[in-house]
XYZ file of C-alpha atoms in Angstrom:
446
model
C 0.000 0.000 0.000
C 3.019 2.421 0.753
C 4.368 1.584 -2.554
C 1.024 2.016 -4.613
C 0.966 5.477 -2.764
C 4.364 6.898 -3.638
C 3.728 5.814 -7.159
C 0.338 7.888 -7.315
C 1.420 11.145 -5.726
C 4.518 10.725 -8.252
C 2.374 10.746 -11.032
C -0.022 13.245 -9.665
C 3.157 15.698 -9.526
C 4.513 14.325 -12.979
C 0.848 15.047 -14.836
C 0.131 18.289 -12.514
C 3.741 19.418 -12.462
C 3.587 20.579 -8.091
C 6.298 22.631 -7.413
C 5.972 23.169 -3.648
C 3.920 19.679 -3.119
C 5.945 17.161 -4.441
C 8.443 15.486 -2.069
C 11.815 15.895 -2.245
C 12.512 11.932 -3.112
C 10.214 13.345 -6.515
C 11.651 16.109 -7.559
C 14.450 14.418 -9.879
C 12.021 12.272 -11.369
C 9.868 14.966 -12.537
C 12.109 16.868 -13.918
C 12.833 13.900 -16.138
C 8.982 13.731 -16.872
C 7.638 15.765 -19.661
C 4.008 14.141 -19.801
C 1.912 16.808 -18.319
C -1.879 18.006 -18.384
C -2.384 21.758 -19.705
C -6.445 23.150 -19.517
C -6.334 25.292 -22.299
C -10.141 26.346 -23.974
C -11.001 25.193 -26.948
C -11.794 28.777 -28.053
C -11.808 31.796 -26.335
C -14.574 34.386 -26.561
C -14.422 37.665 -24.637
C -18.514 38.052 -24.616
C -18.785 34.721 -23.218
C -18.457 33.992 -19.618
C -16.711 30.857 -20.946
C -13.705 32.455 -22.186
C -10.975 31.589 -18.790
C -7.752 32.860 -21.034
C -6.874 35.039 -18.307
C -8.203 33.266 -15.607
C -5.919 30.305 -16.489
C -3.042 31.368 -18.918
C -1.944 28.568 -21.721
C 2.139 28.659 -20.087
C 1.132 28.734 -16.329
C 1.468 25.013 -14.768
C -1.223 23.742 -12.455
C -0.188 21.796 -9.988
C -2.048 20.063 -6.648
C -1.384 22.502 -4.597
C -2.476 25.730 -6.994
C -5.721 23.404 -8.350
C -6.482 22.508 -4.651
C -7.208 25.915 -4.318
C -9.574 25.546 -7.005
C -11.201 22.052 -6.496
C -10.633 18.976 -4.329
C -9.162 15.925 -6.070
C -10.759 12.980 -5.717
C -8.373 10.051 -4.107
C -6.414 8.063 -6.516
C -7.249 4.628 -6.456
C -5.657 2.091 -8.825
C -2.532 3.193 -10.073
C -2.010 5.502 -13.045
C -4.538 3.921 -14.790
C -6.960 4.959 -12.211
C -5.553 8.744 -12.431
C -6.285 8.563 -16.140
C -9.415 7.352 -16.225
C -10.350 10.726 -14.044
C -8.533 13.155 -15.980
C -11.221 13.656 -18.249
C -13.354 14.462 -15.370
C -10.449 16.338 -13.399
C -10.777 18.553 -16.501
C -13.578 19.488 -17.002
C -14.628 20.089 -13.258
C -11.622 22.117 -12.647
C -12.766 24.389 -16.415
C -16.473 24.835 -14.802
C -15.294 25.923 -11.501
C -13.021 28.552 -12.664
C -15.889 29.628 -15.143
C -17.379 29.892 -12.049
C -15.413 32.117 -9.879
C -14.029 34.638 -13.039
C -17.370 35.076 -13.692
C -18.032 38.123 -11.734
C -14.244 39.314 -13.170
C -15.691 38.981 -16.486
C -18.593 40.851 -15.548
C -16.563 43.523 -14.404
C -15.017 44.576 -17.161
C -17.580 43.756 -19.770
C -19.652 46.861 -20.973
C -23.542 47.053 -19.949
C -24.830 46.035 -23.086
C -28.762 46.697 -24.265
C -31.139 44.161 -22.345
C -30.981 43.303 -18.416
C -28.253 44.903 -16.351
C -25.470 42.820 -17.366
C -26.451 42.639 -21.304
C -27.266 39.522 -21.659
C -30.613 40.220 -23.661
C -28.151 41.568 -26.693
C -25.430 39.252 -25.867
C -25.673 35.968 -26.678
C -23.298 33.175 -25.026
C -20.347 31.762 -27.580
C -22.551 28.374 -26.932
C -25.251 29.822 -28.645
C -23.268 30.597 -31.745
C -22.736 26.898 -32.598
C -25.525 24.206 -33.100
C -25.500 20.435 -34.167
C -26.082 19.147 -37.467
C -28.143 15.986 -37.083
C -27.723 15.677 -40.732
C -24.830 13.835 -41.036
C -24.702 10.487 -39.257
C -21.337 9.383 -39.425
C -20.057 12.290 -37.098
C -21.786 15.824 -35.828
C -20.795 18.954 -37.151
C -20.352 22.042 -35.684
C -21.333 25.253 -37.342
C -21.635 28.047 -36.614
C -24.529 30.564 -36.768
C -24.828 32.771 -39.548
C -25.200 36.056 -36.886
C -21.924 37.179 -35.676
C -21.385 37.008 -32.258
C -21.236 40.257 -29.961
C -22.730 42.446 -32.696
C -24.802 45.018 -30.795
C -27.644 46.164 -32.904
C -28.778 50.011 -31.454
C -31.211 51.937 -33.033
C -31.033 55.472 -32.999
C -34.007 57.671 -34.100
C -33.210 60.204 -36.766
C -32.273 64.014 -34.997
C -35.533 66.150 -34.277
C -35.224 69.089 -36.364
C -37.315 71.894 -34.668
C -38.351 74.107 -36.914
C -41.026 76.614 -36.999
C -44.350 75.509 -38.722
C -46.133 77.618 -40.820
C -50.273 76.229 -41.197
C -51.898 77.888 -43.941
C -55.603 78.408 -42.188
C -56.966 79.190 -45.593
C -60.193 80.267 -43.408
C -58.062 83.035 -41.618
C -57.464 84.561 -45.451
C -61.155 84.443 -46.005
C -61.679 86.318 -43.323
C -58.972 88.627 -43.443
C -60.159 89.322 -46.998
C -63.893 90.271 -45.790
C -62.348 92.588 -43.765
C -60.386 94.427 -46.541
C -63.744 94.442 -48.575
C -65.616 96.474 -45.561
C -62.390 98.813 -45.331
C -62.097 99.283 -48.912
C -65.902 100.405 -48.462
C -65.295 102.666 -46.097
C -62.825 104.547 -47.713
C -65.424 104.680 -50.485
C -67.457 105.940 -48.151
C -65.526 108.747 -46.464
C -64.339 109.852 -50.090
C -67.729 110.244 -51.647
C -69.021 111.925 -47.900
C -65.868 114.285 -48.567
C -66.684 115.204 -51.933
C -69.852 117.545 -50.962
C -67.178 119.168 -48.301
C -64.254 119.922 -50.476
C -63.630 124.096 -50.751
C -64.313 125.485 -53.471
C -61.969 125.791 -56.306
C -62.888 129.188 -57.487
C -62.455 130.427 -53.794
C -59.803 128.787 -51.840
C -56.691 127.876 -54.618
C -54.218 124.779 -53.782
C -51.998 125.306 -50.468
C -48.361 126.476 -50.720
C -46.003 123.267 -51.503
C -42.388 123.712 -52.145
C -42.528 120.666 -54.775
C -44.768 122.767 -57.006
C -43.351 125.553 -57.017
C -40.131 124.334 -58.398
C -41.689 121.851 -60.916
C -45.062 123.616 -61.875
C -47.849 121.025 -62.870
C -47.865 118.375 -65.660
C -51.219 116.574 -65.722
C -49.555 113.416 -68.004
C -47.319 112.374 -64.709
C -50.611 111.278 -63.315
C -51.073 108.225 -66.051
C -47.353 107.781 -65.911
C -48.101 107.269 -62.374
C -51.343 104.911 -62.352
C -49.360 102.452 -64.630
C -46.315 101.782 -62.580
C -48.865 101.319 -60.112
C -50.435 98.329 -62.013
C -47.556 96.785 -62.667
C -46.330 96.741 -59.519
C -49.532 96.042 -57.506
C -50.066 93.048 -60.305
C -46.040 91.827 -59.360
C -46.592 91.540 -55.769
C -50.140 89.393 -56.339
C -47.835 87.010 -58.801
C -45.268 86.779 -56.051
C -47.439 85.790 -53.309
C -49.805 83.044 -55.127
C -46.009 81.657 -56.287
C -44.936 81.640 -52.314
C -44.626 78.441 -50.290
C -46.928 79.895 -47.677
C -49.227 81.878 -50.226
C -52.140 81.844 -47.752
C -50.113 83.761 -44.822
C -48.774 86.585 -47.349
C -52.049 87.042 -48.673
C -54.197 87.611 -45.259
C -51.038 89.905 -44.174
C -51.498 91.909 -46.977
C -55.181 91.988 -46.664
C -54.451 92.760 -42.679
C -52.389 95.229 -43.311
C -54.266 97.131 -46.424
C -57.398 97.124 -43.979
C -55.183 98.962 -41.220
C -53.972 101.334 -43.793
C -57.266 101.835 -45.443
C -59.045 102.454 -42.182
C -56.661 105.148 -41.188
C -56.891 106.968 -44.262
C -60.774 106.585 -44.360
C -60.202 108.559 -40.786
C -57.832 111.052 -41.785
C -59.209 112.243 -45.187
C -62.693 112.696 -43.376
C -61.841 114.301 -40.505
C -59.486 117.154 -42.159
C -60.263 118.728 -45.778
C -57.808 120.326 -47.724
C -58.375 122.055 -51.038
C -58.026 121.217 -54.720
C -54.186 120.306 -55.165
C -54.875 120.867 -58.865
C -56.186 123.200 -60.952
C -56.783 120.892 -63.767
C -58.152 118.312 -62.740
C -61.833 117.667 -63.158
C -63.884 117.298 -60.571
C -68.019 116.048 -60.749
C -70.393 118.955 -60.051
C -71.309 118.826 -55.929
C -74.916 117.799 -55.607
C -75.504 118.986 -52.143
C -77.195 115.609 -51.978
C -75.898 112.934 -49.104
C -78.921 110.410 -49.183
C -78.075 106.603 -48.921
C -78.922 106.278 -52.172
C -76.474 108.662 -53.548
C -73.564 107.794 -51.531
C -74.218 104.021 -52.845
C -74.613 105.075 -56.345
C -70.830 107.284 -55.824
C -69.508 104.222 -54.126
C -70.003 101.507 -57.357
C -68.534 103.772 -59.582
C -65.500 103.907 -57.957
C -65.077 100.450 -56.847
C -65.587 99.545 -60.570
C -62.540 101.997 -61.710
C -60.348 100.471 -58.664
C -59.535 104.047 -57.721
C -57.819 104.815 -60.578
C -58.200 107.619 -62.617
C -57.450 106.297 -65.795
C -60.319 104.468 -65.941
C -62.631 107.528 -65.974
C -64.009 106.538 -63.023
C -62.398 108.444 -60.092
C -63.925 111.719 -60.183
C -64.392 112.580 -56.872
C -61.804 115.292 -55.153
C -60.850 115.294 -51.501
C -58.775 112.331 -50.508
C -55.627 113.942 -50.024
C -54.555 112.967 -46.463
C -52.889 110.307 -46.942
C -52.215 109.126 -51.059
C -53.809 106.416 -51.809
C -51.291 106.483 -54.986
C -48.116 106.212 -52.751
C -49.482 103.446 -50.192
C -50.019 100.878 -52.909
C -46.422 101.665 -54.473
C -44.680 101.247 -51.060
C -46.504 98.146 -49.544
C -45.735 96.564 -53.311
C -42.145 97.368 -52.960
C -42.165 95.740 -49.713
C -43.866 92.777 -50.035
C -41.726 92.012 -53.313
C -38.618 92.535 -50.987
C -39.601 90.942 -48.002
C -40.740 87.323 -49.750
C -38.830 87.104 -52.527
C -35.124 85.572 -52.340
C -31.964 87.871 -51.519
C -30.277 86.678 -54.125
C -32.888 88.751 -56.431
C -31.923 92.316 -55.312
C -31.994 93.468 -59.006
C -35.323 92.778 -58.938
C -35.828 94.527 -55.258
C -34.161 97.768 -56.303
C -36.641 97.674 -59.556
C -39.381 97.904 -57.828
C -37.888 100.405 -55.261
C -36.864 102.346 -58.732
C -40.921 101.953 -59.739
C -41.956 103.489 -56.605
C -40.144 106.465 -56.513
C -40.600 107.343 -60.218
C -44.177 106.544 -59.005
C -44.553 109.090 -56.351
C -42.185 111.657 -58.175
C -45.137 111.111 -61.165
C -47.795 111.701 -59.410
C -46.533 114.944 -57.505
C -45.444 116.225 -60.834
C -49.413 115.880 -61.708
C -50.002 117.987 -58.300
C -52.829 114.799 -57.615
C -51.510 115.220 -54.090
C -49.516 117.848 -51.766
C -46.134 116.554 -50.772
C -47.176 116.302 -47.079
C -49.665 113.227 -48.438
C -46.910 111.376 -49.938
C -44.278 111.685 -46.775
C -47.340 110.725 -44.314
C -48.328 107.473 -46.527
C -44.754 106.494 -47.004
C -44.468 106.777 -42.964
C -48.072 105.375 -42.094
C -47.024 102.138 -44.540
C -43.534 101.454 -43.740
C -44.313 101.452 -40.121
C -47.313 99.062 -40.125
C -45.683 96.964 -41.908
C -42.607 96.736 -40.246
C -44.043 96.686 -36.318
C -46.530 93.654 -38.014
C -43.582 91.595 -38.967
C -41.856 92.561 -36.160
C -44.716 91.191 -33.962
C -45.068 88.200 -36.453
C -41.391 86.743 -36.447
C -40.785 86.983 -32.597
C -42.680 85.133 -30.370
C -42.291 86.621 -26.817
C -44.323 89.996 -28.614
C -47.243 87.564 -29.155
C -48.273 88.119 -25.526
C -49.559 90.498 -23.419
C -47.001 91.566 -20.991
C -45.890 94.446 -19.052
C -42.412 94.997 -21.024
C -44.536 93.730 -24.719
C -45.852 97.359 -25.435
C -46.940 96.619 -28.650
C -49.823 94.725 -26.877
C -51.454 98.066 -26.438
C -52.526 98.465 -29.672
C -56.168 98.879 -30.422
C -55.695 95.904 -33.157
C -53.449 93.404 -31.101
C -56.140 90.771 -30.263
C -56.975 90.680 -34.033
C -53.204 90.411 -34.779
C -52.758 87.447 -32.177
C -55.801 85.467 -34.034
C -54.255 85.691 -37.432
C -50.715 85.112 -36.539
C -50.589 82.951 -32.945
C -50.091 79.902 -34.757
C -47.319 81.338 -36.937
C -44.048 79.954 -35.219
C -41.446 82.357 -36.719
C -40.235 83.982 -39.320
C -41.846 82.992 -42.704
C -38.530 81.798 -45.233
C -38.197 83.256 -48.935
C -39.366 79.936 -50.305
C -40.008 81.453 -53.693
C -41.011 80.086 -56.278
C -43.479 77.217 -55.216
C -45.673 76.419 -58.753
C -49.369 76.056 -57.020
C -50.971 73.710 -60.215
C -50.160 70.452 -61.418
C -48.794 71.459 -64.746
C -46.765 71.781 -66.364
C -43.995 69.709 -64.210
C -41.146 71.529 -65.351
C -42.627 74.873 -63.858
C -42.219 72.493 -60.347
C -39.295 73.728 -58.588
C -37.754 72.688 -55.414
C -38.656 75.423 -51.897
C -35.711 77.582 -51.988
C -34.327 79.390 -49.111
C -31.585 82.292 -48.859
């Protein structure tokens, strides 16, 4: 029996190579022994909890001593052939006990991958990545799965752009446009009131203006006048049915034309000024201001459009504020303010067709040159405090600091433009119709 035991703890330090545990009687016969037993993995994975390379390293030697530490040997019984009949098993107990003590190691320095807290939901085990094929039976087959092993699949959503949206609340137009029709009437309505007030020509002459008495009068500026006004007027209407956001240009400039019309309506009623012009006929008073009358006065302008040209504009006494040099401006500015940058030949034409246009129409003394400065002020201010309220946001609310708020038309503003989150872009052209394609061009900004 004491033989039979020497023998076995010989071989156990031969197979195990023991440094410190083997005898001393051993030691020269193991270093003549180069049979020994190495672990190693058959693969090594780092996203497996299987993978041991650093656990156990291929050149370090395990010996009793070191894999007592690890797991208890069972007795040797039988001689060498006993110890390698339980190698096998030695093997593999010792390979799933130190998977099981470097597996909080491994989780340690494994990143927390997408599924429970230590990834294993997106992670699958190295095990996983091979199956059996039961096809073959002369010998099974390991393959491996077609999904690659540790591939983390994230998906990100695409960046939120937030940009300002612009709804187009065609029903906001239509009623912005009913209120340019009553405000259109009403300047009607103060002109033809006016008409049976105007001074007389034969008593009170035209006013002193400095413009006039350097030119003189030329009645032809007048239709020189009324046809730069057509052309622009009919520019701006192209540009804003060609706009991206047609629907909020055209209530703004129905907004704003009321505003201006209203004031005017106000103005030319409340103060009268003489005959600018000495030419310039004028329809015989009839000392008449029925309802009836005033109604009759009222169609025929609104079938001439206020123009002269057309024979139908007749009546004097709208001279505070021009009429003439309102529509010129707020065309100028509308053409400016929604058309791209890059088309400032085509801004400064228009700003050239405005001033020729006033110049014109003070040549044909149709207005003093206090009308012209007052309607160039009255228009370029409405318009630019409404944008001003329309592209910022914080002046969309009544506040203490937000003075603006304390205008008389404010709460109409904030209906028409609350939904209106910024600034609206030059997006110009935008074709409106289905044909013909190649009028179809892409929303450009600059």
């Amino acid at each position: 029996m004491g033989e039979d035991s020497t023998n076995n703890d010989k071989n156990d330090c031969e197979e195990f190579e023991m440094i410190d545990g083997c005898p001393d009687h051993l030691d020269d016969d193991n270093n003549n022994n180069n049979n020994r037993m190495v672990l190693e993995p058959k693969f090594a994975d780092y996203g497996s909890i299987q993978s041991i390379g650093e656990a156990v390293p291929d050149s370090a030697p395990i010996g009793r001593d070191s894999l007592s530490t690890v797991l208890p040997l069972p007795p040797a019984k039988g001689g060498n052939d006993s110890l390698e009949d339980t190698s096998g098993t030695i093997a593999v107990a010792a390979h799933n006990t130190i998977v099981n003590m470097t597996q909080v190691d491994l989780y340690q320095r494994q990143p927390l991958l997408q599924g429970d807290k230590w990834g294993h939901a997106s992670h699958p085990p190295a095990s996983d990545g091979y199956y059996i094929d039961d096809d073959d039976d002369d010998q099974n087959i390991l393959r491996k799965s077609q999904e690659p092993n540790g591939i983390i699949k994230i998906n990100i959503p695409p960046p939120v752009r937030e940009e300002p949206k612009f709804p187009q609340e065609r029903w906001k137009m239509l009623v912005a446009l009913v209120i340019f029709f009553f405000s259109s009437l009403l300047v009607l309505i103060s002109l033809a009131t006016v008409h049976e007030r105007v001074p007389d020509r034969k008593t009170y002459g035209p006013l002193p203006d400095i413009f006039y008495d350097i030119l003189g009068a030329h009645d032809w500026g007048l239709t020189v006048s009324e046809y730069l006004i057509i052309v622009a007027f009919n520019s701006m209407i192209v540009v804003i049915i060609l706009h991206k956001h047609r629907f909020i240009l055209a209530r703004r400039l129905f907004l704003i034309m009321s505003l201006l019309y209203m004031y005017r309506a106000l103005t030319m009623f409340v103060t009268v000024l003489p005959i600018s012009s000495t030419t310039y006929y004028c329809s015989p008073k009839n000392n008449n201001t029925s309802t009836l009358e005033m109604a009759k006065r009222v169609l025929d302008m609104l079938s001439g459009m206020g123009l002269s040209i057309n024979g139908k504009q007749t009546y004097c006494g709208d001279f505070i504020y021009s009429g003439h040099t309102l529509t010129l401006v707020i065309s100028y500015l509308f053409i400016a303010e929604y058309t791209p940058k890059k088309l400032y030949p085509v801004h400064w034409l228009y700003w050239l067709i405005a001033v020729v246009g006033v110049f014109m129409l003070q040549l044909s003394r149709s207005h003093y040159t206090i009308d012209v400065i007052l309607a160039y002020y009255v228009t370029t201010r409405i318009f630019w405090i409404f944008h001003t309220m329309a592209n910022n946001v914080t002046l969309k609310q009544h506040s203490e600091k937000n003075l603006l708020a304390r205008m008389w038309w404010f709460n109409c503003f904030l209906y028409f433009e609350g939904n209106v989150g910024g600034q609206v872009p030059r997006q110009w052209p935008d074709w409106p119709f289905p044909w013909p394609r190649r009028f179809q061009t892409k929303s450009r900004d600059s």
